[in-house]
């Protein structure tokens, strides 16, 4: 009797393959095969001929060219990585703070939430590209960051005699404030969802025990939202891959269509992916041990 | 309130004093909060305000230092030029058609796949789900060139004779990738749907099964109507991202100005190299024209967002995007 029942469930579960079959087909055709091709291309020279394309195996030539001949690749790569690493803590802290604030009750809350979501809509690929080319526009937006008092702020920090590295970091973050806000739109939503999923009975129990607001935040809210920090860190890194503000992305695309050719461009994206995968690995490794999961 | 009460019994003893202090702190915080949020909102909206005001500004106003936000001389000239140059009605409809096609197909495929992952336990499920996450982590730049070549010489992976069909410039690359859940950020949509279906109660499905509903009927009649918040979110996100996308559009369409984003790109490039004739300040005028073009490009999304804003933000919370 029991065996029959299991069989029924197994039969039912076979339908699962049917449901995910679109993904399996897509993964094979438009992901796995292209990736294998990309690996092959990165070791070859690729030419387009009327009947298709030909590849000639050239060994490590493409990689050699990128790392030792091309003067731009290494600086751009390190620059991109440094920018990403600078951005991650800034975005995390900012979006967490905003999410906590937006989770409180106040007049006009839904309007403010809407505004913080706006960057998702406003940051179209074309618009970013045009803004970067449009000097007039840049000048006007620059005015906005002067209103933040960039110069004055730097002087203040210098007078405080803080360590130089710290000042550099702060200044780098301040210069990137508009970018940080823009990149925070989705992380804020993720944190908000996390904050709202904290069970209210925990707060009630803590209130009965006579907890202060400060303790309440650090001992309940923060640990329970900590998985979201990991999710957001991963999201932020992945998001920066496709951004048109990312120098590396633009550089790889340029190489494909004009400068170095397909093989070189693919090899570049391979190295870029390895670098990002390394960062992701480190971050997931460090965070996942400290994160608290309920259930 | 409750917190303040305990604070005072423990520390201050003086009930009135503590209450007043608490109230003062509350007022102070709400003041600080208002200032911070107002400032940040202004910073976010600032580029949009600049774009809008300068798109309706006469070019002379740019050199008038007394003009801050409100232009003194209004003109719709920039909009007229951008509208005509970009062939707005046609490109708008093309873009709308493409975006709707892609987002509906993405919605359908990721709902099916998410249902499979969320409600069935089959062998290798965790491995397959890890593959979904992998598609999210690998940057699309890496498979950009192979994809480009595969669609340029599309031979159904060896089934059609050389040299294959050139699918570039048509809707097909978009349709094929979004139908098979491989479109723009599709892994994320699968993830959202999976988590949502996982959270739905088992009893619904069991009841339907006992009543003799087939698996597909359960899916369409029982599960789908309950999944509205998740469906809304996936559709809206995929619509917005596809509308804003330049990467796949550039890759699969390559040339021409049939779509709004490409038309806008060409429009901007054209006036960078050819200064507009009708103006004394060609360079600055280009910027005004660009702003008008960008406003035309963003207008449909802004309108959509204003209509749907409640769904945008609140559905995410209800979906439990994060599981």
PDB file of C-alpha atoms in Angstrom, chain B residues 83-311:
ATOM      1  CA  UNK B  83       9.702  63.711 -32.131  1.00  0.00           C
ATOM      2  CA  UNK B  84      10.181  64.014 -35.877  1.00  0.00           C
ATOM      3  CA  UNK B  85      13.784  62.879 -35.982  1.00  0.00           C
ATOM      4  CA  UNK B  86      13.163  59.763 -33.937  1.00  0.00           C
ATOM      5  CA  UNK B  87       9.967  59.052 -35.859  1.00  0.00           C
ATOM      6  CA  UNK B  88       8.378  58.745 -32.467  1.00  0.00           C
ATOM      7  CA  UNK B  89       4.970  57.151 -33.163  1.00  0.00           C
ATOM      8  CA  UNK B  90       6.504  54.335 -35.208  1.00  0.00           C
ATOM      9  CA  UNK B  91       9.518  53.625 -33.003  1.00  0.00           C
ATOM     10  CA  UNK B  92       7.368  53.880 -29.907  1.00  0.00           C
ATOM     11  CA  UNK B  93       4.973  51.242 -31.212  1.00  0.00           C
ATOM     12  CA  UNK B  94       7.859  49.002 -32.274  1.00  0.00           C
ATOM     13  CA  UNK B  95       9.483  49.263 -28.875  1.00  0.00           C
ATOM     14  CA  UNK B  96       6.181  48.705 -27.131  1.00  0.00           C
ATOM     15  CA  UNK B  97       5.541  45.608 -29.252  1.00  0.00           C
ATOM     16  CA  UNK B  98       8.973  44.168 -28.577  1.00  0.00           C
ATOM     17  CA  UNK B  99       8.853  44.961 -24.865  1.00  0.00           C
ATOM     18  CA  UNK B 100       5.386  43.466 -24.460  1.00  0.00           C
ATOM     19  CA  UNK B 101       6.367  40.333 -26.398  1.00  0.00           C
ATOM     20  CA  UNK B 102       9.474  39.820 -24.328  1.00  0.00           C
ATOM     21  CA  UNK B 103       7.886  40.526 -20.976  1.00  0.00           C
ATOM     22  CA  UNK B 104       4.858  38.324 -21.609  1.00  0.00           C
ATOM     23  CA  UNK B 105       7.051  35.440 -22.774  1.00  0.00           C
ATOM     24  CA  UNK B 106       9.423  35.920 -19.854  1.00  0.00           C
ATOM     25  CA  UNK B 107       6.478  35.973 -17.488  1.00  0.00           C
ATOM     26  CA  UNK B 108       5.052  32.762 -18.972  1.00  0.00           C
ATOM     27  CA  UNK B 109       8.324  30.867 -18.988  1.00  0.00           C
ATOM     28  CA  UNK B 110       9.475  31.921 -15.545  1.00  0.00           C
ATOM     29  CA  UNK B 111       6.055  31.171 -14.051  1.00  0.00           C
ATOM     30  CA  UNK B 112       6.101  27.637 -15.467  1.00  0.00           C
ATOM     31  CA  UNK B 113       9.680  27.024 -14.383  1.00  0.00           C
ATOM     32  CA  UNK B 114       9.106  28.597 -10.983  1.00  0.00           C
ATOM     33  CA  UNK B 115       6.059  26.383 -10.472  1.00  0.00           C
ATOM     34  CA  UNK B 116       8.107  23.318 -11.337  1.00  0.00           C
ATOM     35  CA  UNK B 117      10.808  24.280  -8.845  1.00  0.00           C
ATOM     36  CA  UNK B 118       8.443  25.452  -6.152  1.00  0.00           C
ATOM     37  CA  UNK B 119       5.893  22.618  -6.074  1.00  0.00           C
ATOM     38  CA  UNK B 120       7.611  19.452  -7.269  1.00  0.00           C
ATOM     39  CA  UNK B 121      10.348  17.349  -5.784  1.00  0.00           C
ATOM     40  CA  UNK B 122      12.219  15.611  -8.515  1.00  0.00           C
ATOM     41  CA  UNK B 123      15.700  14.272  -8.757  1.00  0.00           C
ATOM     42  CA  UNK B 124      18.393  16.825  -9.426  1.00  0.00           C
ATOM     43  CA  UNK B 125      16.120  19.701  -8.465  1.00  0.00           C
ATOM     44  CA  UNK B 126      18.717  21.404  -6.340  1.00  0.00           C
ATOM     45  CA  UNK B 127      21.302  21.052  -9.066  1.00  0.00           C
ATOM     46  CA  UNK B 128      18.926  22.586 -11.620  1.00  0.00           C
ATOM     47  CA  UNK B 129      18.129  25.430  -9.275  1.00  0.00           C
ATOM     48  CA  UNK B 130      21.833  26.046  -8.791  1.00  0.00           C
ATOM     49  CA  UNK B 131      22.040  26.347 -12.576  1.00  0.00           C
ATOM     50  CA  UNK B 132      19.368  29.061 -12.451  1.00  0.00           C
ATOM     51  CA  UNK B 133      21.501  30.994 -10.004  1.00  0.00           C
ATOM     52  CA  UNK B 134      24.534  30.403 -12.205  1.00  0.00           C
ATOM     53  CA  UNK B 135      22.818  32.108 -15.142  1.00  0.00           C
ATOM     54  CA  UNK B 136      22.409  35.128 -12.881  1.00  0.00           C
ATOM     55  CA  UNK B 137      26.034  35.233 -11.841  1.00  0.00           C
ATOM     56  CA  UNK B 138      27.701  34.852 -15.228  1.00  0.00           C
ATOM     57  CA  UNK B 139      27.922  38.265 -16.904  1.00  0.00           C
ATOM     58  CA  UNK B 140      26.117  38.397 -20.246  1.00  0.00           C
ATOM     59  CA  UNK B 141      29.235  39.932 -21.815  1.00  0.00           C
ATOM     60  CA  UNK B 142      30.808  36.502 -21.661  1.00  0.00           C
ATOM     61  CA  UNK B 143      28.256  34.837 -23.900  1.00  0.00           C
ATOM     62  CA  UNK B 144      27.668  37.950 -25.972  1.00  0.00           C
ATOM     63  CA  UNK B 145      29.816  36.942 -28.927  1.00  0.00           C
ATOM     64  CA  UNK B 146      28.795  33.279 -29.118  1.00  0.00           C
ATOM     65  CA  UNK B 147      25.147  34.349 -28.936  1.00  0.00           C
ATOM     66  CA  UNK B 148      25.724  36.919 -31.632  1.00  0.00           C
ATOM     67  CA  UNK B 149      27.347  34.346 -33.930  1.00  0.00           C
ATOM     68  CA  UNK B 150      24.744  31.687 -33.202  1.00  0.00           C
ATOM     69  CA  UNK B 151      21.946  34.020 -34.196  1.00  0.00           C
ATOM     70  CA  UNK B 152      23.861  35.452 -37.137  1.00  0.00           C
ATOM     71  CA  UNK B 153      24.350  31.958 -38.574  1.00  0.00           C
ATOM     72  CA  UNK B 154      21.415  30.244 -36.940  1.00  0.00           C
ATOM     73  CA  UNK B 155      21.421  26.563 -37.878  1.00  0.00           C
ATOM     74  CA  UNK B 156      19.449  25.110 -34.974  1.00  0.00           C
ATOM     75  CA  UNK B 157      22.680  23.663 -33.672  1.00  0.00           C
ATOM     76  CA  UNK B 158      23.517  21.731 -36.823  1.00  0.00           C
ATOM     77  CA  UNK B 159      20.044  20.826 -38.056  1.00  0.00           C
ATOM     78  CA  UNK B 160      19.865  23.344 -40.888  1.00  0.00           C
ATOM     79  CA  UNK B 161      22.434  23.349 -43.700  1.00  0.00           C
ATOM     80  CA  UNK B 162      25.215  25.929 -43.866  1.00  0.00           C
ATOM     81  CA  UNK B 163      25.369  28.905 -43.721  1.00  0.00           C
ATOM     82  CA  UNK B 164      22.238  29.020 -41.590  1.00  0.00           C
ATOM     83  CA  UNK B 165      19.683  31.805 -41.269  1.00  0.00           C
ATOM     84  CA  UNK B 166      20.475  35.301 -40.150  1.00  0.00           C
ATOM     85  CA  UNK B 167      18.067  35.954 -37.301  1.00  0.00           C
ATOM     86  CA  UNK B 168      19.660  39.243 -36.305  1.00  0.00           C
ATOM     87  CA  UNK B 169      17.478  42.275 -36.850  1.00  0.00           C
ATOM     88  CA  UNK B 170      14.295  40.301 -36.212  1.00  0.00           C
ATOM     89  CA  UNK B 171      12.291  39.539 -33.085  1.00  0.00           C
ATOM     90  CA  UNK B 172      13.410  35.905 -33.110  1.00  0.00           C
ATOM     91  CA  UNK B 173      16.472  36.123 -30.865  1.00  0.00           C
ATOM     92  CA  UNK B 174      14.340  37.883 -28.261  1.00  0.00           C
ATOM     93  CA  UNK B 175      11.478  35.428 -28.622  1.00  0.00           C
ATOM     94  CA  UNK B 176      13.717  32.366 -28.424  1.00  0.00           C
ATOM     95  CA  UNK B 177      15.667  33.541 -25.407  1.00  0.00           C
ATOM     96  CA  UNK B 178      12.704  34.795 -23.422  1.00  0.00           C
ATOM     97  CA  UNK B 179      10.577  31.747 -24.278  1.00  0.00           C
ATOM     98  CA  UNK B 180      13.246  29.500 -22.815  1.00  0.00           C
ATOM     99  CA  UNK B 181      13.698  31.640 -19.712  1.00  0.00           C
ATOM    100  CA  UNK B 182      17.107  32.873 -20.818  1.00  0.00           C
ATOM    101  CA  UNK B 183      16.280  36.525 -21.434  1.00  0.00           C
ATOM    102  CA  UNK B 184      17.426  39.575 -19.560  1.00  0.00           C
ATOM    103  CA  UNK B 185      17.750  38.842 -15.802  1.00  0.00           C
ATOM    104  CA  UNK B 186      15.445  35.869 -16.246  1.00  0.00           C
ATOM    105  CA  UNK B 187      17.097  33.894 -13.457  1.00  0.00           C
ATOM    106  CA  UNK B 188      15.877  36.491 -10.990  1.00  0.00           C
ATOM    107  CA  UNK B 189      12.281  36.081 -12.193  1.00  0.00           C
ATOM    108  CA  UNK B 190      12.512  32.301 -11.817  1.00  0.00           C
ATOM    109  CA  UNK B 191      13.853  32.843  -8.321  1.00  0.00           C
ATOM    110  CA  UNK B 192      10.958  35.155  -7.387  1.00  0.00           C
ATOM    111  CA  UNK B 193       8.324  32.777  -8.790  1.00  0.00           C
ATOM    112  CA  UNK B 194       9.890  29.732  -7.143  1.00  0.00           C
ATOM    113  CA  UNK B 195       9.904  31.369  -3.750  1.00  0.00           C
ATOM    114  CA  UNK B 196       6.349  32.515  -4.144  1.00  0.00           C
ATOM    115  CA  UNK B 197       4.982  29.117  -5.157  1.00  0.00           C
ATOM    116  CA  UNK B 198       6.950  27.486  -2.360  1.00  0.00           C
ATOM    117  CA  UNK B 199       5.124  29.673   0.133  1.00  0.00           C
ATOM    118  CA  UNK B 200       1.634  28.782  -1.076  1.00  0.00           C
ATOM    119  CA  UNK B 201      -0.266  26.314   1.139  1.00  0.00           C
ATOM    120  CA  UNK B 202      -0.154  22.621   0.165  1.00  0.00           C
ATOM    121  CA  UNK B 203      -3.782  22.094   1.093  1.00  0.00           C
ATOM    122  CA  UNK B 204      -5.028  24.080  -1.906  1.00  0.00           C
ATOM    123  CA  UNK B 205      -3.307  21.768  -4.302  1.00  0.00           C
ATOM    124  CA  UNK B 206      -4.248  18.612  -2.423  1.00  0.00           C
ATOM    125  CA  UNK B 207      -7.907  19.602  -2.416  1.00  0.00           C
ATOM    126  CA  UNK B 208      -7.782  20.180  -6.166  1.00  0.00           C
ATOM    127  CA  UNK B 209      -6.059  16.825  -6.676  1.00  0.00           C
ATOM    128  CA  UNK B 210      -8.693  14.972  -4.630  1.00  0.00           C
ATOM    129  CA  UNK B 211     -11.403  16.642  -6.673  1.00  0.00           C
ATOM    130  CA  UNK B 212      -9.732  15.128  -9.698  1.00  0.00           C
ATOM    131  CA  UNK B 213      -8.176  18.177 -11.287  1.00  0.00           C
ATOM    132  CA  UNK B 214      -5.234  17.446 -13.552  1.00  0.00           C
ATOM    133  CA  UNK B 215      -1.850  18.930 -12.807  1.00  0.00           C
ATOM    134  CA  UNK B 216      -2.216  21.614 -15.478  1.00  0.00           C
ATOM    135  CA  UNK B 217      -5.725  22.454 -14.415  1.00  0.00           C
ATOM    136  CA  UNK B 218      -4.540  22.879 -10.824  1.00  0.00           C
ATOM    137  CA  UNK B 219      -1.808  25.138 -12.087  1.00  0.00           C
ATOM    138  CA  UNK B 220      -4.051  27.336 -14.211  1.00  0.00           C
ATOM    139  CA  UNK B 221      -7.170  27.472 -12.079  1.00  0.00           C
ATOM    140  CA  UNK B 222      -5.903  27.191  -8.530  1.00  0.00           C
ATOM    141  CA  UNK B 223      -2.321  28.338  -8.355  1.00  0.00           C
ATOM    142  CA  UNK B 224      -2.154  31.104 -10.967  1.00  0.00           C
ATOM    143  CA  UNK B 225      -4.989  33.260  -9.598  1.00  0.00           C
ATOM    144  CA  UNK B 226      -3.313  33.129  -6.187  1.00  0.00           C
ATOM    145  CA  UNK B 227       0.016  34.211  -7.584  1.00  0.00           C
ATOM    146  CA  UNK B 228      -1.121  37.630  -8.770  1.00  0.00           C
ATOM    147  CA  UNK B 229       1.334  39.732  -6.738  1.00  0.00           C
ATOM    148  CA  UNK B 230       4.306  37.720  -7.983  1.00  0.00           C
ATOM    149  CA  UNK B 231       3.031  37.809 -11.557  1.00  0.00           C
ATOM    150  CA  UNK B 232       2.626  41.581 -11.385  1.00  0.00           C
ATOM    151  CA  UNK B 233       6.116  42.094 -10.073  1.00  0.00           C
ATOM    152  CA  UNK B 234       7.767  39.848 -12.620  1.00  0.00           C
ATOM    153  CA  UNK B 235       5.851  41.434 -15.471  1.00  0.00           C
ATOM    154  CA  UNK B 236       6.587  44.989 -14.396  1.00  0.00           C
ATOM    155  CA  UNK B 237      10.263  44.345 -13.784  1.00  0.00           C
ATOM    156  CA  UNK B 238      10.716  42.562 -17.043  1.00  0.00           C
ATOM    157  CA  UNK B 239       8.850  45.360 -18.851  1.00  0.00           C
ATOM    158  CA  UNK B 240      10.969  48.097 -17.317  1.00  0.00           C
ATOM    159  CA  UNK B 241      14.270  46.304 -17.826  1.00  0.00           C
ATOM    160  CA  UNK B 242      13.479  45.358 -21.397  1.00  0.00           C
ATOM    161  CA  UNK B 243      12.374  48.885 -22.230  1.00  0.00           C
ATOM    162  CA  UNK B 244      15.578  50.301 -20.771  1.00  0.00           C
ATOM    163  CA  UNK B 245      17.826  47.623 -22.177  1.00  0.00           C
ATOM    164  CA  UNK B 246      20.488  48.542 -24.651  1.00  0.00           C
ATOM    165  CA  UNK B 247      22.705  45.492 -24.366  1.00  0.00           C
ATOM    166  CA  UNK B 248      20.509  42.867 -26.030  1.00  0.00           C
ATOM    167  CA  UNK B 249      18.880  45.383 -28.356  1.00  0.00           C
ATOM    168  CA  UNK B 250      22.287  46.481 -29.611  1.00  0.00           C
ATOM    169  CA  UNK B 251      23.441  42.905 -29.868  1.00  0.00           C
ATOM    170  CA  UNK B 252      20.458  41.408 -31.680  1.00  0.00           C
ATOM    171  CA  UNK B 253      19.265  44.332 -33.777  1.00  0.00           C
ATOM    172  CA  UNK B 254      22.667  45.858 -34.533  1.00  0.00           C
ATOM    173  CA  UNK B 255      21.675  48.613 -36.932  1.00  0.00           C
ATOM    174  CA  UNK B 256      18.820  50.824 -37.963  1.00  0.00           C
ATOM    175  CA  UNK B 257      16.602  52.934 -35.785  1.00  0.00           C
ATOM    176  CA  UNK B 258      13.460  50.843 -35.659  1.00  0.00           C
ATOM    177  CA  UNK B 259      13.317  50.864 -31.865  1.00  0.00           C
ATOM    178  CA  UNK B 260      13.096  53.774 -29.512  1.00  0.00           C
ATOM    179  CA  UNK B 261      16.355  53.157 -27.660  1.00  0.00           C
ATOM    180  CA  UNK B 262      18.297  52.790 -30.912  1.00  0.00           C
ATOM    181  CA  UNK B 263      16.592  55.814 -32.418  1.00  0.00           C
ATOM    182  CA  UNK B 264      17.499  57.867 -29.381  1.00  0.00           C
ATOM    183  CA  UNK B 265      21.092  56.673 -29.563  1.00  0.00           C
ATOM    184  CA  UNK B 266      21.329  57.630 -33.232  1.00  0.00           C
ATOM    185  CA  UNK B 267      19.619  60.925 -32.538  1.00  0.00           C
ATOM    186  CA  UNK B 268      22.220  61.808 -29.902  1.00  0.00           C
ATOM    187  CA  UNK B 269      25.125  60.653 -32.032  1.00  0.00           C
ATOM    188  CA  UNK B 270      23.878  62.583 -35.044  1.00  0.00           C
ATOM    189  CA  UNK B 271      23.746  65.924 -33.283  1.00  0.00           C
ATOM    190  CA  UNK B 272      27.103  65.420 -31.622  1.00  0.00           C
ATOM    191  CA  UNK B 273      28.784  65.346 -35.026  1.00  0.00           C
ATOM    192  CA  UNK B 274      26.346  67.577 -36.961  1.00  0.00           C
ATOM    193  CA  UNK B 275      25.517  70.737 -35.107  1.00  0.00           C
ATOM    194  CA  UNK B 276      21.908  71.835 -35.402  1.00  0.00           C
ATOM    195  CA  UNK B 277      21.657  74.561 -38.020  1.00  0.00           C
ATOM    196  CA  UNK B 278      18.957  76.680 -36.503  1.00  0.00           C
ATOM    197  CA  UNK B 279      20.939  77.731 -33.468  1.00  0.00           C
ATOM    198  CA  UNK B 280      23.740  80.080 -32.515  1.00  0.00           C
ATOM    199  CA  UNK B 281      24.955  77.754 -29.798  1.00  0.00           C
ATOM    200  CA  UNK B 282      25.091  74.397 -31.558  1.00  0.00           C
ATOM    201  CA  UNK B 283      26.799  72.588 -28.773  1.00  0.00           C
ATOM    202  CA  UNK B 284      24.537  73.610 -25.952  1.00  0.00           C
ATOM    203  CA  UNK B 285      21.526  73.185 -28.174  1.00  0.00           C
ATOM    204  CA  UNK B 286      22.520  69.554 -28.691  1.00  0.00           C
ATOM    205  CA  UNK B 287      22.245  69.073 -24.956  1.00  0.00           C
ATOM    206  CA  UNK B 288      18.736  70.521 -24.921  1.00  0.00           C
ATOM    207  CA  UNK B 289      17.757  68.277 -27.809  1.00  0.00           C
ATOM    208  CA  UNK B 290      19.188  65.259 -26.002  1.00  0.00           C
ATOM    209  CA  UNK B 291      17.155  66.096 -22.934  1.00  0.00           C
ATOM    210  CA  UNK B 292      13.964  66.322 -24.960  1.00  0.00           C
ATOM    211  CA  UNK B 293      14.778  62.971 -26.564  1.00  0.00           C
ATOM    212  CA  UNK B 294      15.446  61.370 -23.187  1.00  0.00           C
ATOM    213  CA  UNK B 295      12.206  62.725 -21.808  1.00  0.00           C
ATOM    214  CA  UNK B 296      10.322  61.234 -24.756  1.00  0.00           C
ATOM    215  CA  UNK B 297      12.082  57.933 -24.148  1.00  0.00           C
ATOM    216  CA  UNK B 298      11.333  57.842 -20.422  1.00  0.00           C
ATOM    217  CA  UNK B 299       7.802  59.251 -20.597  1.00  0.00           C
ATOM    218  CA  UNK B 300       6.011  55.904 -21.187  1.00  0.00           C
ATOM    219  CA  UNK B 301       7.780  54.296 -18.230  1.00  0.00           C
ATOM    220  CA  UNK B 302       7.137  57.270 -15.981  1.00  0.00           C
ATOM    221  CA  UNK B 303       3.447  57.179 -16.846  1.00  0.00           C
ATOM    222  CA  UNK B 304       3.308  53.416 -16.338  1.00  0.00           C
ATOM    223  CA  UNK B 305       5.067  53.807 -13.016  1.00  0.00           C
ATOM    224  CA  UNK B 306       2.766  56.547 -11.799  1.00  0.00           C
ATOM    225  CA  UNK B 307      -0.253  54.401 -12.617  1.00  0.00           C
ATOM    226  CA  UNK B 308       1.189  51.211 -11.165  1.00  0.00           C
ATOM    227  CA  UNK B 309       3.337  52.590  -8.356  1.00  0.00           C
ATOM    228  CA  UNK B 310       1.280  50.979  -5.624  1.00  0.00           C
ATOM    229  CA  UNK B 311       1.797  47.566  -7.204  1.00  0.00           C
TER     230      UNK B 311
END
